GROMACS .gro file of C-alpha atoms in nm:
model
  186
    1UNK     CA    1   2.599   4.543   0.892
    2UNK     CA    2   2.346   4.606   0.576
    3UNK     CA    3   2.633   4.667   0.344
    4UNK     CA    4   2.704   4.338   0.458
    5UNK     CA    5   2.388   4.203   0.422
    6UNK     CA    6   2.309   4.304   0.111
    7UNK     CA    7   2.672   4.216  -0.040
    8UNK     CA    8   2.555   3.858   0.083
    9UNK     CA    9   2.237   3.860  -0.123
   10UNK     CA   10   2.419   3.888  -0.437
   11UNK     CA   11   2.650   3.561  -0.326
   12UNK     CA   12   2.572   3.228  -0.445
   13UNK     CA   13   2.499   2.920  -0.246
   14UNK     CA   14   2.771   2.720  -0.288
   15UNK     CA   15   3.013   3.055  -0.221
   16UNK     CA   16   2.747   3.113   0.129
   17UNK     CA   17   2.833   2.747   0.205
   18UNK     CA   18   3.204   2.798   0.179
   19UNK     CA   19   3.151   3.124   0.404
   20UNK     CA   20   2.940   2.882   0.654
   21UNK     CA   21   3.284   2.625   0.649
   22UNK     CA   22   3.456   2.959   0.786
   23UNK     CA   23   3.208   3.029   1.071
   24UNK     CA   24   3.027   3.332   0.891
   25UNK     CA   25   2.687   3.344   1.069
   26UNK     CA   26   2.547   3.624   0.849
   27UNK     CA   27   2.649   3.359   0.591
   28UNK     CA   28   2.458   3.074   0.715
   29UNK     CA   29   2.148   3.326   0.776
   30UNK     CA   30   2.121   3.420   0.411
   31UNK     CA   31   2.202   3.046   0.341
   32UNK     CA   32   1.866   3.012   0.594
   33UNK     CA   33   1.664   3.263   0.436
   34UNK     CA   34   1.704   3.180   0.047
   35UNK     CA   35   1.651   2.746   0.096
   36UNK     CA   36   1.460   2.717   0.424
   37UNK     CA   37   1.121   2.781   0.189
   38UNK     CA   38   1.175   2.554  -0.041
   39UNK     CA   39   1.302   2.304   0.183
   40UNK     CA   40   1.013   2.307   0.415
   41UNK     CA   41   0.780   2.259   0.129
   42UNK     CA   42   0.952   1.945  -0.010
   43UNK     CA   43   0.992   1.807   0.339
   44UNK     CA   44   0.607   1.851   0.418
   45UNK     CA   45   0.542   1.707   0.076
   46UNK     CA   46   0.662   1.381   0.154
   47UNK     CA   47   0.538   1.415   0.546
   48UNK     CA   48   0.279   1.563   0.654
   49UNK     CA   49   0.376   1.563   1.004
   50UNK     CA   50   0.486   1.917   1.129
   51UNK     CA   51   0.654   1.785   1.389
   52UNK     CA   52   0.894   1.547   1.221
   53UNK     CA   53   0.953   1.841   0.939
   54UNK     CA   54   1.056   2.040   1.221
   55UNK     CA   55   1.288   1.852   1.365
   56UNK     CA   56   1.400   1.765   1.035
   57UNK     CA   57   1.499   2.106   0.901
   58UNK     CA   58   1.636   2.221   1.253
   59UNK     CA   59   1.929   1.872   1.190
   60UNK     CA   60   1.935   1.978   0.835
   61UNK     CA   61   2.086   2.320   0.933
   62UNK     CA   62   2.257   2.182   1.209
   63UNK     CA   63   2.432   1.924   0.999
   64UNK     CA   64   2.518   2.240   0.725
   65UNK     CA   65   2.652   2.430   1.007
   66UNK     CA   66   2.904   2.138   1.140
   67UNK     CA   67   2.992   2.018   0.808
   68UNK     CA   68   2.968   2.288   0.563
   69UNK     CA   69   3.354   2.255   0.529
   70UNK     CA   70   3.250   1.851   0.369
   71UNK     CA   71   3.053   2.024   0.094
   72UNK     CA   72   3.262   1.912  -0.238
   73UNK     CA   73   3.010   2.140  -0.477
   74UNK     CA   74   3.103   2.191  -0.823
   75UNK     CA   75   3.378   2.041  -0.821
   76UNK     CA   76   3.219   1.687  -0.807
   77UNK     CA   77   2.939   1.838  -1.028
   78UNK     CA   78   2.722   1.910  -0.730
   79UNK     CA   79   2.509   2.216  -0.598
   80UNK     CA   80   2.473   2.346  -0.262
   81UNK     CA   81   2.110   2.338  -0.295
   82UNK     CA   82   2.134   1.965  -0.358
   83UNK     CA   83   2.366   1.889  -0.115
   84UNK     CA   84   2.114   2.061   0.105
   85UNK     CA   85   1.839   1.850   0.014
   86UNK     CA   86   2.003   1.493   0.003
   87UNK     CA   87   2.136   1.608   0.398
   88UNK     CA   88   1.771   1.680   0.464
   89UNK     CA   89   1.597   1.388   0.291
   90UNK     CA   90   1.858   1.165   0.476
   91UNK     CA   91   1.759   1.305   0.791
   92UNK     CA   92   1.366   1.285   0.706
   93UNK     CA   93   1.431   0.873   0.632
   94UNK     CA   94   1.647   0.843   0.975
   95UNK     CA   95   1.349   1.053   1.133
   96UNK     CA   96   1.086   0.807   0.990
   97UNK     CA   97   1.314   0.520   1.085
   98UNK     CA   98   1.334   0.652   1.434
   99UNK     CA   99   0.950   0.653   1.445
  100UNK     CA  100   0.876   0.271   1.258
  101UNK     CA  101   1.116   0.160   1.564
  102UNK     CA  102   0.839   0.260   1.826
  103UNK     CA  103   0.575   0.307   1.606
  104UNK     CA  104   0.398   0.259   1.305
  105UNK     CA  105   0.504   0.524   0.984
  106UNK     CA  106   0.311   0.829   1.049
  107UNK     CA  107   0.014   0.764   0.749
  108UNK     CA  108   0.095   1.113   0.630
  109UNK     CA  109   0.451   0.949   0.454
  110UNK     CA  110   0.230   0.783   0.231
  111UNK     CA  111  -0.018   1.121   0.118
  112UNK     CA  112  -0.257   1.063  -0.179
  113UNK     CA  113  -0.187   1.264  -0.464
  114UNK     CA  114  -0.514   1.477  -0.533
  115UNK     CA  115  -0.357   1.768  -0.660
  116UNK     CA  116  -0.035   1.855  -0.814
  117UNK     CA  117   0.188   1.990  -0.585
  118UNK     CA  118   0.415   2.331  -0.651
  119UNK     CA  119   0.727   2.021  -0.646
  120UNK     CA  120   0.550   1.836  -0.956
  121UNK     CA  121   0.455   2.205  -1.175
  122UNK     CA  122   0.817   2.296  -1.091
  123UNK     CA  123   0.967   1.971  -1.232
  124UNK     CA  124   0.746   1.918  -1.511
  125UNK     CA  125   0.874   2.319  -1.605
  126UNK     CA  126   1.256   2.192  -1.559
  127UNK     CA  127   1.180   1.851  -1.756
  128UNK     CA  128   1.010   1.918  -2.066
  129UNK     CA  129   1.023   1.775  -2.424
  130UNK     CA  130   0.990   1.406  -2.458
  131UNK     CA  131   1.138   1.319  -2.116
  132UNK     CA  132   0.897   1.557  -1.943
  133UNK     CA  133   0.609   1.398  -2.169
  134UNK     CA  134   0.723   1.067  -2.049
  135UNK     CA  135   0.749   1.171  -1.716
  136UNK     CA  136   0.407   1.372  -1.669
  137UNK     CA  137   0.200   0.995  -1.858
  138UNK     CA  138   0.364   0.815  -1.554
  139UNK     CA  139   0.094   0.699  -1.351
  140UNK     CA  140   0.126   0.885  -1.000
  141UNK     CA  141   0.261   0.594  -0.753
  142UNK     CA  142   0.548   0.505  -1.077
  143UNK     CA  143   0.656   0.910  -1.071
  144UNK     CA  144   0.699   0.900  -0.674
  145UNK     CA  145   0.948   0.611  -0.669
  146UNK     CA  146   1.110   0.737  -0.990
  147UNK     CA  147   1.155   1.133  -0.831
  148UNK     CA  148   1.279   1.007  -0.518
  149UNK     CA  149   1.534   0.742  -0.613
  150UNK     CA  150   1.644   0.914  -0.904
  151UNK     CA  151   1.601   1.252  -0.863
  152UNK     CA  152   1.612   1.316  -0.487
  153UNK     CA  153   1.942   0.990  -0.505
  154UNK     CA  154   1.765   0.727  -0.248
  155UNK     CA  155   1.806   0.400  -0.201
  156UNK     CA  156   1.518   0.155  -0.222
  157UNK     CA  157   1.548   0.061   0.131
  158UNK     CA  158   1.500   0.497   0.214
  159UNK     CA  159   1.264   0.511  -0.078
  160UNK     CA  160   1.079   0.236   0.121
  161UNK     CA  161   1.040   0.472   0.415
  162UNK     CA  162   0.959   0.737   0.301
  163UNK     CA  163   0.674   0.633   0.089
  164UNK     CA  164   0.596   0.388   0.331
  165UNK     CA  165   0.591   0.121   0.057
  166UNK     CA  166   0.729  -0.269   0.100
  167UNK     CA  167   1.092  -0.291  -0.032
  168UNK     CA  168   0.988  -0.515  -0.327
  169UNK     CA  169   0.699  -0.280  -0.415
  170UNK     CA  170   0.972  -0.025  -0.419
  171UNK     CA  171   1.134  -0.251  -0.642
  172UNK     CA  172   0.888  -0.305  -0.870
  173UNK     CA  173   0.756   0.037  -0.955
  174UNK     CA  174   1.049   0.169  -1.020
  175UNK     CA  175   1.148  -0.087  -1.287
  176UNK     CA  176   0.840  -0.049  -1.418
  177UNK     CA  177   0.849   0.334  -1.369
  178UNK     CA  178   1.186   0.274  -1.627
  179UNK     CA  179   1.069   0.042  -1.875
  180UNK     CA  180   0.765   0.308  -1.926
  181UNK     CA  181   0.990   0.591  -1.969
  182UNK     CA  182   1.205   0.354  -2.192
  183UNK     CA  183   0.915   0.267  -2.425
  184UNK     CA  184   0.761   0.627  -2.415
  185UNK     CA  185   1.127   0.746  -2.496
  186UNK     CA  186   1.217   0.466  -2.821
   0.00000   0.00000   0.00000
């Protein structure tokens, strides 16, 4: 079982999703222990609500375990990390949406920025040179709608959600977030 184990931490992702497809549990464990982390911290980035972050990491895995055998990865120029994280920021906006229905959107979707969190330092490390300037002069509420439509692949009406924003403001800031990055680029 540890020669196992330890053969499995030298695996990549998209190989430990493949192994998931087959049914290998010690597969989808290490899959568990490298991205549940990360994914937790993204997650409670854009909610602060424990409970909906729980719920929304135990579909995320549950969704990976069911449909690892979907997972295209490189072959559509995708990553099993990012596959990952669009089935978990699909299931945070159907969480939220399951909420608005009976509720208002928890106030936490909506978080002021006060500090910049370990996402931002992580993505301003990834995006440098000009784009990375132009990125990090965004103001704050320009750089949210930008990183999750773009970078995170929403659409305005789940971009909406989760930053608890109108759809037209959603609209708005993110042409405006790209005619910044245009001018700051030219």
């Amino acid at each position: 079982m540890r020669s196992v184990r330890a053969a499995l931490h030298e695996v990549d992702e998209e190989r430990l999703v493949r192994l998931v497809a087959k049914g290998d549990r010690a597969a989808f464990e290490e899959l568990y222990r490298r991205t549940s982390p990360w994914m937790a911290v993204r997650l409670r980035r854009r909610c602060g609500d424990e409970q909906i972050v729980a719920e929304v990491m135990q579909e995320t895995y549950l969704a990976v375990w069911r449909a690892a055998g979907a997972f295209a990865g490189a072959a559509v120029g995708g990553t099993a990390t990012g596959w990952l994280w669009t089935i978990a920021a699909r299931r945070l906006v159907d969480a939220f949406r399951r909420r608005a229905h009976h509720a208002q959107p928890p106030p936490a979707a909506a978080v002021p920025e006060v500090v910049p969190a370990a996402e931002e330092l992580a993505l301003a490390e990834t995006v440098d040179g000009d784009v990375g300037d132009a990125l990090r002069c965004l103001a704050p509420e320009l750089r949210q709608v930008l990183q999750a439509m773009v970078l995170d692949g929403l659409s305005v009406r789940e971009t909406a959600v989760l930053l608890g924003l109108p759809e037209g403001t959603v609209k708005t800031r993110a042409r405006r977030a790209r005619t910044e990055m245009r001018r700051a680029l030219a």
